[in-house]
Short mmCIF file of C-alpha atoms in Angstrom, two decimals:
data_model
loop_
_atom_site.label_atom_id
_atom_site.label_comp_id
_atom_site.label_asym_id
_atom_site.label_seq_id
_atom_site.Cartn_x
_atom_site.Cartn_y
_atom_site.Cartn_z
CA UNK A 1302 0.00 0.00 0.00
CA UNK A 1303 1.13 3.31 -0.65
CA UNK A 1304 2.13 5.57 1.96
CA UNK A 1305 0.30 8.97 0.53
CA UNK A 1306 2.51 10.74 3.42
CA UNK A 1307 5.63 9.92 2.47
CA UNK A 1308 4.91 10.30 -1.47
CA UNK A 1309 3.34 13.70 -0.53
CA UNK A 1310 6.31 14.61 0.92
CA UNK A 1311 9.12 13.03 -1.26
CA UNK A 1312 7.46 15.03 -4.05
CA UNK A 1313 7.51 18.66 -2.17
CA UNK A 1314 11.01 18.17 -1.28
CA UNK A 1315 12.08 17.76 -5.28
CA UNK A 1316 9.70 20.76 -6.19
CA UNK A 1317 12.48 23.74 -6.27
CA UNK A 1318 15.19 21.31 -7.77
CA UNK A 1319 13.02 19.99 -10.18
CA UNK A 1320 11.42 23.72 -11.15
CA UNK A 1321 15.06 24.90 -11.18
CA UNK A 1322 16.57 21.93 -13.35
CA UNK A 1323 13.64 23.03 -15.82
CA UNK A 1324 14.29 26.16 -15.77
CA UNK A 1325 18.08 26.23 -16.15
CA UNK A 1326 17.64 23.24 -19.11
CA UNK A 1327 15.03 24.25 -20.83
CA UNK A 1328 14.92 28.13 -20.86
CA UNK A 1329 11.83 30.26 -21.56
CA UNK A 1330 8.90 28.31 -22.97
CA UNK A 1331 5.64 30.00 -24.13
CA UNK A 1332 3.08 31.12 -21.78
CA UNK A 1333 0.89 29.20 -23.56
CA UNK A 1334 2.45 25.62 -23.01
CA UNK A 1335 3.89 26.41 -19.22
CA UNK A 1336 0.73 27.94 -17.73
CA UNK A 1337 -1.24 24.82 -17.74
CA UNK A 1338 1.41 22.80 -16.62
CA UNK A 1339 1.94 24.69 -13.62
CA UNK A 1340 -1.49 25.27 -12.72
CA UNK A 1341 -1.67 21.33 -13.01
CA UNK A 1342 1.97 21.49 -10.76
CA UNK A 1343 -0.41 24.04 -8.58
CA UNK A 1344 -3.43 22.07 -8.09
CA UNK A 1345 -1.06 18.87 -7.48
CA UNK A 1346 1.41 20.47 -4.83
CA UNK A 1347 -1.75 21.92 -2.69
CA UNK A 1348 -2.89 17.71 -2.48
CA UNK A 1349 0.43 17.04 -1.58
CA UNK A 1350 0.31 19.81 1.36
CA UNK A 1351 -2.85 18.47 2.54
CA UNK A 1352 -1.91 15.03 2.55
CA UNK A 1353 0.89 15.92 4.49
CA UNK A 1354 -0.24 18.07 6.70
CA UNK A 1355 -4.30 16.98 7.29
CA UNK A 1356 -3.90 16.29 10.87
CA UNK A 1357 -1.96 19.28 11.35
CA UNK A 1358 -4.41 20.97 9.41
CA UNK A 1359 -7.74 19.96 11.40
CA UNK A 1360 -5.81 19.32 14.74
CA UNK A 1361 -8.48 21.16 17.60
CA UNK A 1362 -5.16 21.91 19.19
CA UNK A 1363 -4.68 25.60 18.33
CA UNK A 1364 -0.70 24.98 18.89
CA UNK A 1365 -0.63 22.29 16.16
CA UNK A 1366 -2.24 24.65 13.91
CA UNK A 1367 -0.51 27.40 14.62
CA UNK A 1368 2.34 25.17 13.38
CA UNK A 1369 0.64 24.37 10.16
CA UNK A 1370 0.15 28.10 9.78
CA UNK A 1371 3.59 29.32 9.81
CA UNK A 1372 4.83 25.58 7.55
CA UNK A 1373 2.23 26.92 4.98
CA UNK A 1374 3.42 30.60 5.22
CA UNK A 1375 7.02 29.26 3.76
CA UNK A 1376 5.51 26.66 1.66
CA UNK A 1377 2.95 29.21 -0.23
CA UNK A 1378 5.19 31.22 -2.47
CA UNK A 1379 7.08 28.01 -3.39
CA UNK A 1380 3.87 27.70 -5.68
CA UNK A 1381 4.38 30.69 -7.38
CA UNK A 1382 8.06 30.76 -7.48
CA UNK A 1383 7.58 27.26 -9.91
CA UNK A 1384 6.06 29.69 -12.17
CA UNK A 1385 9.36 30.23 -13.34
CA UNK A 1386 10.81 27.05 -14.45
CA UNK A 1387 8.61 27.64 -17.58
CA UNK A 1388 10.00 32.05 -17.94
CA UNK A 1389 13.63 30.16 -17.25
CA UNK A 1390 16.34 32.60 -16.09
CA UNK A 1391 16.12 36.31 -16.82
CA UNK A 1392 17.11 37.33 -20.91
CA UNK A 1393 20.27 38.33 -21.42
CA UNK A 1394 19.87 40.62 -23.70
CA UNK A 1395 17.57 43.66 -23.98
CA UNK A 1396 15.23 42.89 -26.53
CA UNK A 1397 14.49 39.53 -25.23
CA UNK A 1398 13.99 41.46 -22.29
CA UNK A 1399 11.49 43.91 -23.49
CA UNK A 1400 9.47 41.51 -25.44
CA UNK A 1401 9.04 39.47 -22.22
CA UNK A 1402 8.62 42.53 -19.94
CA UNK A 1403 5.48 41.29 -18.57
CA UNK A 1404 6.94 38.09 -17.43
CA UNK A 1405 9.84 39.89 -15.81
CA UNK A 1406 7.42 41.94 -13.68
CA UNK A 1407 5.23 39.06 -12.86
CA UNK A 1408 8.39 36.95 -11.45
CA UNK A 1409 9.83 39.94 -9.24
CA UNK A 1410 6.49 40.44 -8.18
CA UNK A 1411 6.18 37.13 -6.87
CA UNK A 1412 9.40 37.25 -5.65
CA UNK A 1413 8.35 39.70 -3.73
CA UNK A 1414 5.32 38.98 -2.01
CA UNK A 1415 7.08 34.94 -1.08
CA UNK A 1416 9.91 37.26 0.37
CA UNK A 1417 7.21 38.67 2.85
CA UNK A 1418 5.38 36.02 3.92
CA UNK A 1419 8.13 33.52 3.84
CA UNK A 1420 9.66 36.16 7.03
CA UNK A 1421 6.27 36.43 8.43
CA UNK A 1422 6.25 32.65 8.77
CA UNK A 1423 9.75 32.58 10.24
CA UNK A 1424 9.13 35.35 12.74
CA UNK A 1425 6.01 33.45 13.25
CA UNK A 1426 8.55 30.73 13.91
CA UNK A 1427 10.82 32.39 16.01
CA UNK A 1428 8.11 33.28 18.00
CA UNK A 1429 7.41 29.54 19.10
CA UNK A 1430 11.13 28.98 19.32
CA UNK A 1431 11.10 31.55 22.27
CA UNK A 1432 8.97 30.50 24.09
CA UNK A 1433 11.04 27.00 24.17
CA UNK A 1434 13.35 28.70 26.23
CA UNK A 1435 16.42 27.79 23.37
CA UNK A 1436 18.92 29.81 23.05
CA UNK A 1437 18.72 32.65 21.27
CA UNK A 1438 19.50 32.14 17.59
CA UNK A 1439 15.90 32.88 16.44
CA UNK A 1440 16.82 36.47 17.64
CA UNK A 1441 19.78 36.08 15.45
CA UNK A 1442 18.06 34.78 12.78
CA UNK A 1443 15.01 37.75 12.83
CA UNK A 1444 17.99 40.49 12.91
CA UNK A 1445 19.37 39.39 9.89
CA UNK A 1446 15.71 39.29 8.04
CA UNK A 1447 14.69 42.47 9.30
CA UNK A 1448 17.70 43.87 7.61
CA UNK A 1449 17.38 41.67 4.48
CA UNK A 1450 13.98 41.99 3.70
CA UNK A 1451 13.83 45.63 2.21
CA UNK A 1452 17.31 44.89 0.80
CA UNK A 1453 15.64 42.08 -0.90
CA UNK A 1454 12.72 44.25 -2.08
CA UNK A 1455 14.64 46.93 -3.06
CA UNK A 1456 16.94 44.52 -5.32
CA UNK A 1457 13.79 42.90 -6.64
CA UNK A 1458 12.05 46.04 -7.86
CA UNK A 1459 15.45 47.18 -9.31
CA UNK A 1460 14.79 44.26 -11.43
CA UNK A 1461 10.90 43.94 -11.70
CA UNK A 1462 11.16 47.89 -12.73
CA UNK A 1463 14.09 49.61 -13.17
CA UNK A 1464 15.66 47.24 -15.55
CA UNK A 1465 12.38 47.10 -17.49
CA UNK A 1466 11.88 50.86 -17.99
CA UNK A 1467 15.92 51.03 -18.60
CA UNK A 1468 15.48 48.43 -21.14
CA UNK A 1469 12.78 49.67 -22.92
CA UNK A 1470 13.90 53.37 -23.24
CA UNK A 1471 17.74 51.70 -24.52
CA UNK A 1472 15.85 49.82 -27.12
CA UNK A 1473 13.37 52.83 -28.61
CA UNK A 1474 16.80 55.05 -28.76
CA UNK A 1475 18.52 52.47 -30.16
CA UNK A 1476 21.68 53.61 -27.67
CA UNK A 1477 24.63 51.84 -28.25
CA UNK A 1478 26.22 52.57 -25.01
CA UNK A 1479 24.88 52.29 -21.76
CA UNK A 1480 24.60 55.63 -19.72
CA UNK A 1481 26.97 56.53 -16.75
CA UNK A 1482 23.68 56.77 -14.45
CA UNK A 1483 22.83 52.88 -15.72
CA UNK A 1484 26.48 51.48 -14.77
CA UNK A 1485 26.79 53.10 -11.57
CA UNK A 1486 23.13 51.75 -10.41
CA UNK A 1487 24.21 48.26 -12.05
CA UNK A 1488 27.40 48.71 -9.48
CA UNK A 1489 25.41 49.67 -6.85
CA UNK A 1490 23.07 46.55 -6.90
CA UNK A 1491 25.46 44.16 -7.39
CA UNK A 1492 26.23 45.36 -3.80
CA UNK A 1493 23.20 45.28 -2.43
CA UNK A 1494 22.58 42.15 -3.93
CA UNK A 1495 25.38 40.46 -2.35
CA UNK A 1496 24.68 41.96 1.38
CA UNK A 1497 20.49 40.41 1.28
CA UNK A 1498 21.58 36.78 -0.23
CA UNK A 1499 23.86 36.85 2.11
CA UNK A 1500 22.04 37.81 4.86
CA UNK A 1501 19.32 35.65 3.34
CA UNK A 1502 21.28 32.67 4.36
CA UNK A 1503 22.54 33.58 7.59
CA UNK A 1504 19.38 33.86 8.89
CA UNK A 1505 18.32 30.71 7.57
CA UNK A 1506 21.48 29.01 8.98
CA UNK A 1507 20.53 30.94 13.08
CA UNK A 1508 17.14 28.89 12.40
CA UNK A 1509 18.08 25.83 11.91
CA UNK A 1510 20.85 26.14 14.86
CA UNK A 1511 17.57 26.90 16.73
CA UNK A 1512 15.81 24.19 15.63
CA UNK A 1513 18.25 21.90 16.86
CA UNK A 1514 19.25 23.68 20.03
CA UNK A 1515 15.37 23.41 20.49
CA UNK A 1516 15.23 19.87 19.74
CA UNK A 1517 12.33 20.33 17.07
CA UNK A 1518 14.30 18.09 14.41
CA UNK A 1519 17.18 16.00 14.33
CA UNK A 1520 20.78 17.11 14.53
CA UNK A 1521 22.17 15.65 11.11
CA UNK A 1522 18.98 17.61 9.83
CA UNK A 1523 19.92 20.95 11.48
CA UNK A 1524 23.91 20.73 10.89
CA UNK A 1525 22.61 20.20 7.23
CA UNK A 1526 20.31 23.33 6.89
CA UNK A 1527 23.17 25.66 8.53
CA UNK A 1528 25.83 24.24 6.49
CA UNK A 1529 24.61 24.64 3.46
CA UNK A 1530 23.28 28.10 4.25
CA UNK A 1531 26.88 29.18 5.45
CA UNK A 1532 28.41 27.93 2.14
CA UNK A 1533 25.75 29.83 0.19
CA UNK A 1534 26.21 33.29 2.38
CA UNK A 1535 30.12 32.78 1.93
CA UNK A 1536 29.76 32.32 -1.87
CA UNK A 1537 27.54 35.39 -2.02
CA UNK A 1538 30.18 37.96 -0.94
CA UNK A 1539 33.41 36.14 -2.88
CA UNK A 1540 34.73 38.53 -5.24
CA UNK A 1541 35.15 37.56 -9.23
CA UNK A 1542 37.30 34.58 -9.70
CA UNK A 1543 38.27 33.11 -13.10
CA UNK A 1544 38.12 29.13 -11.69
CA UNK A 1545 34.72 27.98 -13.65
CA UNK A 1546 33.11 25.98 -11.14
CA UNK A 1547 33.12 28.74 -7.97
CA UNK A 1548 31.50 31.19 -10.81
CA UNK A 1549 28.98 28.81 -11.20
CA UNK A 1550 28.10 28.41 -8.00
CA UNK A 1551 28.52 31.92 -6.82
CA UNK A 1552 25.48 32.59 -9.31
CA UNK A 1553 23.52 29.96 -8.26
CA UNK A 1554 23.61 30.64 -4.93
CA UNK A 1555 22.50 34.26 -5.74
CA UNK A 1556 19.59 33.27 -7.73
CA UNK A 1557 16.54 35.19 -5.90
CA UNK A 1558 14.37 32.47 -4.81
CA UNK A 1559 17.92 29.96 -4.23
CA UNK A 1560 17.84 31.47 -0.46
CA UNK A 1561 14.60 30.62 0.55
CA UNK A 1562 15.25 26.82 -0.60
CA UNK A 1563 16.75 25.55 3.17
CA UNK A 1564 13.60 27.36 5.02
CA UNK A 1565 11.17 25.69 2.59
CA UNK A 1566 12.73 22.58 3.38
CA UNK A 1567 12.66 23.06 7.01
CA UNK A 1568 8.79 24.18 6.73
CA UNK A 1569 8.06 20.58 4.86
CA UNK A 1570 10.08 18.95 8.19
CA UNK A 1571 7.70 21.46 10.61
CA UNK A 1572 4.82 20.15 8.67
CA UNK A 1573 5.79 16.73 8.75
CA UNK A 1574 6.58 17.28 12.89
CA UNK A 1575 3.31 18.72 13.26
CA UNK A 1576 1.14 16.76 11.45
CA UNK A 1577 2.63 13.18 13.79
CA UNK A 1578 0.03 14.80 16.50
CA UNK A 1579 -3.15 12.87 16.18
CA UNK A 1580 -6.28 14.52 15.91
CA UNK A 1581 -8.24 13.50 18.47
CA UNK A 1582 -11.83 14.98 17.40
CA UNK A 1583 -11.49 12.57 13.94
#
């Protein structure tokens, strides 16, 4: 028999490798094929939630829910952020950019809004982490999001918009060089984009040192979810190297929605813990 549990959860936890595999692969795909699909992906990964999560879900234990609450909160934006295995990764040129425009603004607006509630469900979090009586790395890890968050928005809309309008106004002048203004924003961003990924994982890495110091999850689980978040906030910052394979991963680490991979991971694990609670009203 089929453990709809397990399979519920063994496909969540491929869901941003599999949309990012895609993505990177394939490339951009038309609207018209890569809609459907993902509303089929959509409809699919909110069974999957439920299966996992039911008891959780319909627990008369307002603690339980509360849990489910703040797992969903992380989960949500997952389901828009697999919108973009069918856009693939930005264009990198300006008229591919302006002719998918609409695209760009819809995946840096989704970008945004996961940003937001993914840090409402980890404040959420590290609400229910102090009142464990842990030690303090939630406070750790809510420092670094308070600072990262408008970083993060303010890197996102420098995409979603001021690239866009940029673009656009480069392409009906037909300039063949960019502005002063354009390089020294590009500069500037490149900055700030470093600092929030960076910060991104830090705080994700002070959470799961939480979690374990807690004893929510399992150690090897933990050690994993700060490790890897430590290697992606020390790739973030390295300078420009010419050695192939650290350029490669320096951008994937700084790929937007990249961060918020170990704390969706972690919310399919606090999903998972809460759900093991039976429900005693059922």
């Amino acid at each position: 028999m089929i453990n709809r549990q397990a399979l519920s959860r063994f496909y969540l936890t491929l869901v941003p490798f599999l949309a990012a595999g895609v993505a990177l692969g394939l490339g951009h795909s038309k609207p018209q094929l890569y809609i459907p699909i993902w509303l089929a992906h959509a409809a699919l990964m909110a069974f999957a939630v439920w299966s996992l999560g039911k008891n959780c879900f319909t627990n008369p234990d307002p603690e339980q829910r509360q849990l489910g609450i703040i797992a969903l909160l992380v989960i949500i934006p997952w389901v828009g952020f697999t919108l973009f295995a069918g856009m693939g990764p930005p264009p990198t040129s300006i008229p591919d950019w302006v002719n998918t425009a609409t695209e760009q603004q819809i995946r840096y607006a989704l970008l945004i809004a996961g940003g937001m509630l993914i840090t409402v469900g980890l404040t959420l979090l590290a609400n229910k982490l102090r009142l464990s009586n842990e030690q303090p790395y939630w406070l750790l890890g809510v420092l670094a999001l308070g600072i990262a968050l408008p970083l993060f928005i303010l890197n996102m809309a420098y995409w979603g918009s001021f690239l866009d309008e940029s673009f656009t106004h480069f392409s009906a002048a037909s300039l063949a060089k960019r502005p002063d203004w354009y390089l020294s924003m590009r500069a500037l961003f490149n900055w700030i984009s470093g600092v929030e990924v960076a910060l991104l994982y830090l705080a994700t890495a002070a959470f799961g040192l939480a979690l374990q110091s807690a004893s929510w999850f399992k150690s090897r689980a933990c050690r994993i979810y700060a490790f890897f978040s430590l290697v992606g906030a020390l790739l973030s910052v390295l300078p420009s190297f010419s050695f192939e394979p650290l350029v490669i991963a320096t951008y994937l680490v700084s790929i937007p929605a990249f961060p918020f991979i170990m704390p969706y991971l972690m919310a399919l694990n606090l999903l998972n813990l809460a759900n093991r609670t039976p429900n005693r009203s059922s």
